[in-house]
Amino acid sequence: MILLLYLSAALLGIGVAGVISSRNIIITIFSIELMLLSSIVMLAYGMEYKQGAAGAEMILAIWAVAALDVIVLVALYLILKPAGSFEIKRFSELKG
Amino acid sequence: MLVELTMFFAVGLFTLGSAFLIYVSKSIMRSAISLALTFFGASLALLFANQSILALLQLLILVGGLSTYMIIAFSFEKGSKRNASLAYFSVLAIVVILSFILMLLPIGESGTPVHNGFLMSFESLEESSPYILYIIAFLPFAGAIGSILLIKRLVGKIL
């Protein structure tokens, strides 16, 4: 169903708009998750179009990246929560 | 075809609406629940590409694993007691409505009727549509997220 491509494009657009416009670190990472989700939907449509399993391994890789993204998100949340602010400027305060 | 198209538009609107709610919500907890609903909607959309296994795996990994993890982490947030209660009832309502809709619709893989809604027996489960298998896989995770939020509401905090 080609409408899946439109859904994927809409999700990508919402994600890009969120990354550009949001000043909150958490919301920015949520937007990155949305962009990863849009790529999953697009790859699934590609698998249907080509009638094959090529692309499934890329979806697995995207799931792994999404999982790592969420782990980083929760770590950032727990680090930045005591100060009560999730402004993206506070990235500079993080020291590894 | 018309039923499938209508269902796709409903799923697409649900997914995009949930994605939009991420930015509208004032609480991070609510944003996380909206993201979980977006994951759920996208995994439903994978069913329309005839990728039922991928949809189930996405449900297991993104909704069952990551979203539950995020919601537990964000439930430490102070002052989210009332929000968690509201979110719990919202998730529960959406799950119940979707379960009823998907189990009442007699739609198979090729659009042919395969069962009679709730009258379907477990013996015919293997021959049933991927929608039914999908919702059966989804219900435990919805129950898990709902239970976490209910504990948060009752006890006040988790751990």
PDB file of C-alpha atoms in Angstrom:
ATOM      1  CA  MET A   1       0.000   0.000   0.000  1.00  0.00           C
ATOM      2  CA  ILE A   2       1.712   3.155  -1.214  1.00  0.00           C
ATOM      3  CA  LEU A   3      -0.039   5.239   1.443  1.00  0.00           C
ATOM      4  CA  LEU A   4       2.529   3.854   3.874  1.00  0.00           C
ATOM      5  CA  LEU A   5       5.101   6.086   2.195  1.00  0.00           C
ATOM      6  CA  TYR A   6       2.955   9.135   2.957  1.00  0.00           C
ATOM      7  CA  LEU A   7       2.646   8.015   6.576  1.00  0.00           C
ATOM      8  CA  SER A   8       6.423   7.562   6.713  1.00  0.00           C
ATOM      9  CA  ALA A   9       7.001  11.007   5.217  1.00  0.00           C
ATOM     10  CA  ALA A  10       4.578  12.609   7.681  1.00  0.00           C
ATOM     11  CA  LEU A  11       6.305  10.943  10.629  1.00  0.00           C
ATOM     12  CA  LEU A  12       9.685  12.068   9.310  1.00  0.00           C
ATOM     13  CA  GLY A  13       8.398  15.617   8.917  1.00  0.00           C
ATOM     14  CA  ILE A  14       7.025  15.713  12.455  1.00  0.00           C
ATOM     15  CA  GLY A  15      10.331  14.343  13.762  1.00  0.00           C
ATOM     16  CA  VAL A  16      12.460  16.874  11.870  1.00  0.00           C
ATOM     17  CA  ALA A  17      10.216  19.733  12.982  1.00  0.00           C
ATOM     18  CA  GLY A  18      10.541  18.541  16.565  1.00  0.00           C
ATOM     19  CA  VAL A  19      14.340  18.354  16.411  1.00  0.00           C
ATOM     20  CA  ILE A  20      14.551  21.821  14.892  1.00  0.00           C
ATOM     21  CA  SER A  21      12.044  23.569  17.112  1.00  0.00           C
ATOM     22  CA  SER A  22      12.276  21.902  20.523  1.00  0.00           C
ATOM     23  CA  ARG A  23      14.595  23.154  23.231  1.00  0.00           C
ATOM     24  CA  ASN A  24      13.931  20.214  25.503  1.00  0.00           C
ATOM     25  CA  ILE A  25      16.502  17.404  25.337  1.00  0.00           C
ATOM     26  CA  ILE A  26      13.901  14.723  26.074  1.00  0.00           C
ATOM     27  CA  ILE A  27      11.530  15.932  23.350  1.00  0.00           C
ATOM     28  CA  THR A  28      14.444  16.151  20.909  1.00  0.00           C
ATOM     29  CA  ILE A  29      15.305  12.501  21.521  1.00  0.00           C
ATOM     30  CA  PHE A  30      11.628  11.598  21.166  1.00  0.00           C
ATOM     31  CA  SER A  31      11.737  13.308  17.761  1.00  0.00           C
ATOM     32  CA  ILE A  32      14.760  11.223  16.766  1.00  0.00           C
ATOM     33  CA  GLU A  33      12.735   8.136  17.741  1.00  0.00           C
ATOM     34  CA  LEU A  34       9.974   9.339  15.420  1.00  0.00           C
ATOM     35  CA  MET A  35      12.440   9.647  12.550  1.00  0.00           C
ATOM     36  CA  LEU A  36      13.710   6.118  13.198  1.00  0.00           C
ATOM     37  CA  LEU A  37      10.100   4.937  13.212  1.00  0.00           C
ATOM     38  CA  SER A  38       9.450   6.565   9.853  1.00  0.00           C
ATOM     39  CA  SER A  39      12.411   4.684   8.366  1.00  0.00           C
ATOM     40  CA  ILE A  40      11.001   1.406   9.711  1.00  0.00           C
ATOM     41  CA  VAL A  41       7.651   2.074   8.027  1.00  0.00           C
ATOM     42  CA  MET A  42       9.394   2.962   4.763  1.00  0.00           C
ATOM     43  CA  LEU A  43      11.538  -0.186   4.816  1.00  0.00           C
ATOM     44  CA  ALA A  44       8.458  -2.306   5.515  1.00  0.00           C
ATOM     45  CA  TYR A  45       6.784  -0.820   2.449  1.00  0.00           C
ATOM     46  CA  GLY A  46       9.944  -1.554   0.457  1.00  0.00           C
ATOM     47  CA  MET A  47       9.851  -5.177   1.599  1.00  0.00           C
ATOM     48  CA  GLU A  48       6.245  -5.454   0.476  1.00  0.00           C
ATOM     49  CA  TYR A  49       7.033  -3.791  -2.866  1.00  0.00           C
ATOM     50  CA  LYS A  50      10.004  -6.056  -3.617  1.00  0.00           C
ATOM     51  CA  GLN A  51       8.246  -9.131  -2.195  1.00  0.00           C
ATOM     52  CA  GLY A  52      11.361 -10.212  -0.317  1.00  0.00           C
ATOM     53  CA  ALA A  53      12.964 -10.251   3.092  1.00  0.00           C
ATOM     54  CA  ALA A  54      15.812  -7.886   2.136  1.00  0.00           C
ATOM     55  CA  GLY A  55      15.576  -4.963   4.507  1.00  0.00           C
ATOM     56  CA  ALA A  56      14.566  -6.912   7.595  1.00  0.00           C
ATOM     57  CA  GLU A  57      18.115  -6.817   8.913  1.00  0.00           C
ATOM     58  CA  MET A  58      18.113  -3.026   8.510  1.00  0.00           C
ATOM     59  CA  ILE A  59      14.921  -2.865  10.548  1.00  0.00           C
ATOM     60  CA  LEU A  60      16.623  -4.950  13.250  1.00  0.00           C
ATOM     61  CA  ALA A  61      19.542  -2.482  13.236  1.00  0.00           C
ATOM     62  CA  ILE A  62      17.097   0.433  13.551  1.00  0.00           C
ATOM     63  CA  TRP A  63      15.418  -1.239  16.529  1.00  0.00           C
ATOM     64  CA  ALA A  64      18.841  -1.619  18.167  1.00  0.00           C
ATOM     65  CA  VAL A  65      19.593   2.075  17.578  1.00  0.00           C
ATOM     66  CA  ALA A  66      16.178   3.016  18.990  1.00  0.00           C
ATOM     67  CA  ALA A  67      16.844   0.917  22.098  1.00  0.00           C
ATOM     68  CA  LEU A  68      20.216   2.606  22.625  1.00  0.00           C
ATOM     69  CA  ASP A  69      18.548   5.960  22.085  1.00  0.00           C
ATOM     70  CA  VAL A  70      16.053   5.282  24.849  1.00  0.00           C
ATOM     71  CA  ILE A  71      18.822   4.172  27.223  1.00  0.00           C
ATOM     72  CA  VAL A  72      20.683   7.442  26.579  1.00  0.00           C
ATOM     73  CA  LEU A  73      17.403   9.314  27.052  1.00  0.00           C
ATOM     74  CA  VAL A  74      16.702   7.778  30.451  1.00  0.00           C
ATOM     75  CA  ALA A  75      20.312   8.356  31.555  1.00  0.00           C
ATOM     76  CA  LEU A  76      20.085  12.021  30.532  1.00  0.00           C
ATOM     77  CA  TYR A  77      16.741  12.330  32.318  1.00  0.00           C
ATOM     78  CA  LEU A  78      18.157  10.951  35.550  1.00  0.00           C
ATOM     79  CA  ILE A  79      21.280  13.161  35.316  1.00  0.00           C
ATOM     80  CA  LEU A  80      19.460  16.388  34.515  1.00  0.00           C
ATOM     81  CA  LYS A  81      16.368  15.826  36.675  1.00  0.00           C
ATOM     82  CA  PRO A  82      17.759  17.162  39.994  1.00  0.00           C
ATOM     83  CA  ALA A  83      18.183  20.639  38.517  1.00  0.00           C
ATOM     84  CA  GLY A  84      14.667  20.474  37.083  1.00  0.00           C
ATOM     85  CA  SER A  85      15.617  21.774  33.645  1.00  0.00           C
ATOM     86  CA  PHE A  86      16.034  19.877  30.410  1.00  0.00           C
ATOM     87  CA  GLU A  87      17.195  22.800  28.286  1.00  0.00           C
ATOM     88  CA  ILE A  88      19.369  21.717  25.389  1.00  0.00           C
ATOM     89  CA  LYS A  89      22.017  24.252  26.453  1.00  0.00           C
ATOM     90  CA  ARG A  90      22.746  22.015  29.411  1.00  0.00           C
ATOM     91  CA  PHE A  91      24.464  19.514  27.110  1.00  0.00           C
ATOM     92  CA  SER A  92      27.630  21.506  27.686  1.00  0.00           C
ATOM     93  CA  GLU A  93      27.463  20.676  31.403  1.00  0.00           C
ATOM     94  CA  LEU A  94      27.808  16.962  30.731  1.00  0.00           C
ATOM     95  CA  LYS A  95      31.292  15.595  31.175  1.00  0.00           C
ATOM     96  CA  GLY A  96      32.236  12.017  30.412  1.00  0.00           C
TER      97      GLY A  96
ATOM     98  CA  MET B   1     -10.541  -2.813  -0.106  1.00  0.00           C
ATOM     99  CA  LEU B   2     -12.687   0.014   1.199  1.00  0.00           C
ATOM    100  CA  VAL B   3     -12.652  -1.424   4.718  1.00  0.00           C
ATOM    101  CA  GLU B   4      -8.871  -1.826   4.551  1.00  0.00           C
ATOM    102  CA  LEU B   5      -8.478   1.742   3.312  1.00  0.00           C
ATOM    103  CA  THR B   6     -10.720   3.069   6.066  1.00  0.00           C
ATOM    104  CA  MET B   7      -8.783   1.130   8.679  1.00  0.00           C
ATOM    105  CA  PHE B   8      -5.502   2.416   7.272  1.00  0.00           C
ATOM    106  CA  PHE B   9      -6.702   6.005   7.481  1.00  0.00           C
ATOM    107  CA  ALA B  10      -7.862   5.422  11.049  1.00  0.00           C
ATOM    108  CA  VAL B  11      -4.476   3.925  11.975  1.00  0.00           C
ATOM    109  CA  GLY B  12      -2.623   6.730  10.182  1.00  0.00           C
ATOM    110  CA  LEU B  13      -4.632   9.427  11.929  1.00  0.00           C
ATOM    111  CA  PHE B  14      -4.098   7.688  15.264  1.00  0.00           C
ATOM    112  CA  THR B  15      -0.330   7.475  14.653  1.00  0.00           C
ATOM    113  CA  LEU B  16       0.058  11.057  13.488  1.00  0.00           C
ATOM    114  CA  GLY B  17      -2.210  12.369  16.243  1.00  0.00           C
ATOM    115  CA  SER B  18      -0.167  10.557  18.871  1.00  0.00           C
ATOM    116  CA  ALA B  19       3.049  11.881  17.317  1.00  0.00           C
ATOM    117  CA  PHE B  20       1.638  15.410  17.443  1.00  0.00           C
ATOM    118  CA  LEU B  21       0.595  14.954  21.090  1.00  0.00           C
ATOM    119  CA  ILE B  22       4.254  14.397  22.035  1.00  0.00           C
ATOM    120  CA  TYR B  23       4.870  18.123  21.504  1.00  0.00           C
ATOM    121  CA  VAL B  24       1.572  19.360  22.920  1.00  0.00           C
ATOM    122  CA  SER B  25       1.794  17.540  26.247  1.00  0.00           C
ATOM    123  CA  LYS B  26       3.240  19.533  29.113  1.00  0.00           C
ATOM    124  CA  SER B  27       4.355  16.520  31.147  1.00  0.00           C
ATOM    125  CA  ILE B  28       7.213  14.299  29.984  1.00  0.00           C
ATOM    126  CA  MET B  29       5.255  11.315  31.243  1.00  0.00           C
ATOM    127  CA  ARG B  30       2.383  12.117  28.915  1.00  0.00           C
ATOM    128  CA  SER B  31       4.814  12.656  26.044  1.00  0.00           C
ATOM    129  CA  ALA B  32       6.300   9.219  26.712  1.00  0.00           C
ATOM    130  CA  ILE B  33       2.841   7.652  26.638  1.00  0.00           C
ATOM    131  CA  SER B  34       2.121   9.466  23.370  1.00  0.00           C
ATOM    132  CA  LEU B  35       5.372   8.074  21.958  1.00  0.00           C
ATOM    133  CA  ALA B  36       4.316   4.581  23.055  1.00  0.00           C
ATOM    134  CA  LEU B  37       0.991   5.062  21.264  1.00  0.00           C
ATOM    135  CA  THR B  38       2.887   6.243  18.166  1.00  0.00           C
ATOM    136  CA  PHE B  39       4.983   3.068  18.259  1.00  0.00           C
ATOM    137  CA  PHE B  40       1.786   1.077  18.575  1.00  0.00           C
ATOM    138  CA  GLY B  41       0.187   2.876  15.633  1.00  0.00           C
ATOM    139  CA  ALA B  42       3.266   2.360  13.458  1.00  0.00           C
ATOM    140  CA  SER B  43       3.326  -1.331  14.280  1.00  0.00           C
ATOM    141  CA  LEU B  44      -0.341  -1.493  13.270  1.00  0.00           C
ATOM    142  CA  ALA B  45       0.627   0.223  10.016  1.00  0.00           C
ATOM    143  CA  LEU B  46       3.162  -2.548   9.333  1.00  0.00           C
ATOM    144  CA  LEU B  47       0.228  -4.962   9.146  1.00  0.00           C
ATOM    145  CA  PHE B  48      -0.954  -3.132   6.042  1.00  0.00           C
ATOM    146  CA  ALA B  49       2.379  -3.963   4.382  1.00  0.00           C
ATOM    147  CA  ASN B  50       1.708  -7.675   5.068  1.00  0.00           C
ATOM    148  CA  GLN B  51       4.593  -7.760   7.559  1.00  0.00           C
ATOM    149  CA  SER B  52       2.795  -9.278  10.514  1.00  0.00           C
ATOM    150  CA  ILE B  53       5.958 -10.805  12.022  1.00  0.00           C
ATOM    151  CA  LEU B  54       7.744  -7.461  11.933  1.00  0.00           C
ATOM    152  CA  ALA B  55       4.665  -5.819  13.448  1.00  0.00           C
ATOM    153  CA  LEU B  56       4.638  -8.310  16.304  1.00  0.00           C
ATOM    154  CA  LEU B  57       8.390  -7.877  16.843  1.00  0.00           C
ATOM    155  CA  GLN B  58       8.021  -4.112  16.838  1.00  0.00           C
ATOM    156  CA  LEU B  59       5.262  -4.457  19.389  1.00  0.00           C
ATOM    157  CA  LEU B  60       7.481  -6.633  21.571  1.00  0.00           C
ATOM    158  CA  ILE B  61      10.575  -4.437  21.311  1.00  0.00           C
ATOM    159  CA  LEU B  62       9.290  -0.872  21.100  1.00  0.00           C
ATOM    160  CA  VAL B  63       5.969  -0.966  22.931  1.00  0.00           C
ATOM    161  CA  GLY B  64       6.638  -3.853  25.296  1.00  0.00           C
ATOM    162  CA  GLY B  65      10.269  -3.147  26.099  1.00  0.00           C
ATOM    163  CA  LEU B  66      11.313   0.417  25.487  1.00  0.00           C
ATOM    164  CA  SER B  67       8.066   2.215  26.284  1.00  0.00           C
ATOM    165  CA  THR B  68       7.540   0.319  29.517  1.00  0.00           C
ATOM    166  CA  TYR B  69      11.138   1.121  30.486  1.00  0.00           C
ATOM    167  CA  MET B  70      10.644   4.806  29.705  1.00  0.00           C
ATOM    168  CA  ILE B  71       7.350   5.023  31.568  1.00  0.00           C
ATOM    169  CA  ILE B  72       8.871   3.393  34.657  1.00  0.00           C
ATOM    170  CA  ALA B  73      11.802   5.830  34.540  1.00  0.00           C
ATOM    171  CA  PHE B  74       9.570   8.873  34.080  1.00  0.00           C
ATOM    172  CA  SER B  75       7.194   7.837  36.820  1.00  0.00           C
ATOM    173  CA  PHE B  76       9.825   9.132  39.258  1.00  0.00           C
ATOM    174  CA  GLU B  77       8.769  12.589  38.176  1.00  0.00           C
ATOM    175  CA  LYS B  78       7.248  14.577  41.025  1.00  0.00           C
ATOM    176  CA  GLY B  79       3.673  15.756  40.723  1.00  0.00           C
ATOM    177  CA  SER B  80       2.750  13.260  38.025  1.00  0.00           C
ATOM    178  CA  LYS B  81       0.234  11.452  40.253  1.00  0.00           C
ATOM    179  CA  ARG B  82      -2.847  12.897  38.646  1.00  0.00           C
ATOM    180  CA  ASN B  83      -1.329  12.695  35.157  1.00  0.00           C
ATOM    181  CA  ALA B  84      -0.514   9.015  35.602  1.00  0.00           C
ATOM    182  CA  SER B  85      -4.089   8.308  36.649  1.00  0.00           C
ATOM    183  CA  LEU B  86      -5.492  10.100  33.621  1.00  0.00           C
ATOM    184  CA  ALA B  87      -3.003   8.405  31.333  1.00  0.00           C
ATOM    185  CA  TYR B  88      -3.892   5.018  32.797  1.00  0.00           C
ATOM    186  CA  PHE B  89      -7.547   5.469  31.998  1.00  0.00           C
ATOM    187  CA  SER B  90      -6.700   6.792  28.517  1.00  0.00           C
ATOM    188  CA  VAL B  91      -4.492   3.786  27.712  1.00  0.00           C
ATOM    189  CA  LEU B  92      -7.098   1.406  29.085  1.00  0.00           C
ATOM    190  CA  ALA B  93      -9.893   3.018  27.061  1.00  0.00           C
ATOM    191  CA  ILE B  94      -7.859   2.911  23.843  1.00  0.00           C
ATOM    192  CA  VAL B  95      -6.937  -0.739  24.389  1.00  0.00           C
ATOM    193  CA  VAL B  96     -10.511  -1.775  25.085  1.00  0.00           C
ATOM    194  CA  ILE B  97     -11.898   0.130  22.093  1.00  0.00           C
ATOM    195  CA  LEU B  98      -9.243  -1.231  19.713  1.00  0.00           C
ATOM    196  CA  SER B  99      -9.714  -4.760  20.998  1.00  0.00           C
ATOM    197  CA  PHE B 100     -13.449  -4.588  20.417  1.00  0.00           C
ATOM    198  CA  ILE B 101     -13.073  -3.091  16.956  1.00  0.00           C
ATOM    199  CA  LEU B 102     -10.405  -5.539  15.809  1.00  0.00           C
ATOM    200  CA  MET B 103     -12.065  -8.610  17.269  1.00  0.00           C
ATOM    201  CA  LEU B 104     -15.493  -7.736  15.913  1.00  0.00           C
ATOM    202  CA  LEU B 105     -14.300  -7.132  12.378  1.00  0.00           C
ATOM    203  CA  PRO B 106     -14.363 -10.386  10.408  1.00  0.00           C
ATOM    204  CA  ILE B 107     -11.436  -9.558   8.147  1.00  0.00           C
ATOM    205  CA  GLY B 108      -8.789 -11.963   6.904  1.00  0.00           C
ATOM    206  CA  GLU B 109      -5.479 -11.436   5.184  1.00  0.00           C
ATOM    207  CA  SER B 110      -7.062 -11.114   1.780  1.00  0.00           C
ATOM    208  CA  GLY B 111     -10.128  -9.297   3.057  1.00  0.00           C
ATOM    209  CA  THR B 112     -12.260 -12.426   3.267  1.00  0.00           C
ATOM    210  CA  PRO B 113     -14.228 -13.311   6.399  1.00  0.00           C
ATOM    211  CA  VAL B 114     -12.440 -15.934   8.477  1.00  0.00           C
ATOM    212  CA  HIS B 115     -14.387 -15.919  11.722  1.00  0.00           C
ATOM    213  CA  ASN B 116     -17.466 -14.549  13.346  1.00  0.00           C
ATOM    214  CA  GLY B 117     -16.000 -11.937  15.639  1.00  0.00           C
ATOM    215  CA  PHE B 118     -16.161 -13.018  19.275  1.00  0.00           C
ATOM    216  CA  LEU B 119     -17.608 -16.385  18.297  1.00  0.00           C
ATOM    217  CA  MET B 120     -14.181 -17.425  16.973  1.00  0.00           C
ATOM    218  CA  SER B 121     -12.896 -20.513  18.785  1.00  0.00           C
ATOM    219  CA  PHE B 122      -9.303 -21.090  19.809  1.00  0.00           C
ATOM    220  CA  GLU B 123      -9.075 -24.021  17.400  1.00  0.00           C
ATOM    221  CA  SER B 124      -9.388 -21.638  14.469  1.00  0.00           C
ATOM    222  CA  LEU B 125      -6.801 -19.230  15.889  1.00  0.00           C
ATOM    223  CA  GLU B 126      -4.071 -20.439  13.555  1.00  0.00           C
ATOM    224  CA  GLU B 127      -6.231 -19.717  10.557  1.00  0.00           C
ATOM    225  CA  SER B 128      -7.368 -16.347  11.843  1.00  0.00           C
ATOM    226  CA  SER B 129      -6.236 -12.989  10.571  1.00  0.00           C
ATOM    227  CA  PRO B 130      -2.980 -11.379  11.737  1.00  0.00           C
ATOM    228  CA  TYR B 131      -5.046  -8.639  13.342  1.00  0.00           C
ATOM    229  CA  ILE B 132      -6.402 -11.050  15.937  1.00  0.00           C
ATOM    230  CA  LEU B 133      -2.977 -12.517  16.702  1.00  0.00           C
ATOM    231  CA  TYR B 134      -1.634  -8.997  16.939  1.00  0.00           C
ATOM    232  CA  ILE B 135      -4.188  -7.814  19.462  1.00  0.00           C
ATOM    233  CA  ILE B 136      -3.685 -10.969  21.529  1.00  0.00           C
ATOM    234  CA  ALA B 137       0.045 -10.184  21.627  1.00  0.00           C
ATOM    235  CA  PHE B 138      -0.643  -6.559  22.489  1.00  0.00           C
ATOM    236  CA  LEU B 139      -2.950  -7.057  25.448  1.00  0.00           C
ATOM    237  CA  PRO B 140      -0.278  -8.278  27.948  1.00  0.00           C
ATOM    238  CA  PHE B 141       1.862  -5.202  27.299  1.00  0.00           C
ATOM    239  CA  ALA B 142      -1.073  -2.860  27.619  1.00  0.00           C
ATOM    240  CA  GLY B 143      -1.861  -4.618  30.865  1.00  0.00           C
ATOM    241  CA  ALA B 144       1.762  -4.211  32.010  1.00  0.00           C
ATOM    242  CA  ILE B 145       1.865  -0.478  31.272  1.00  0.00           C
ATOM    243  CA  GLY B 146      -1.574   0.004  32.800  1.00  0.00           C
ATOM    244  CA  SER B 147      -0.523  -1.909  35.929  1.00  0.00           C
ATOM    245  CA  ILE B 148       2.584   0.251  36.332  1.00  0.00           C
ATOM    246  CA  LEU B 149       0.506   3.399  36.095  1.00  0.00           C
ATOM    247  CA  LEU B 150      -2.108   1.994  38.472  1.00  0.00           C
ATOM    248  CA  ILE B 151       0.582   1.145  41.051  1.00  0.00           C
ATOM    249  CA  LYS B 152       1.919   4.655  40.619  1.00  0.00           C
ATOM    250  CA  ARG B 153      -1.552   6.026  41.285  1.00  0.00           C
ATOM    251  CA  LEU B 154      -2.206   3.818  44.305  1.00  0.00           C
ATOM    252  CA  VAL B 155       1.176   3.847  46.024  1.00  0.00           C
ATOM    253  CA  GLY B 156       2.359   7.266  44.919  1.00  0.00           C
ATOM    254  CA  LYS B 157       5.749   6.182  43.720  1.00  0.00           C
ATOM    255  CA  ILE B 158       7.483   3.137  42.302  1.00  0.00           C
ATOM    256  CA  LEU B 159      10.593   1.641  43.978  1.00  0.00           C
TER     257      LEU B 159
END
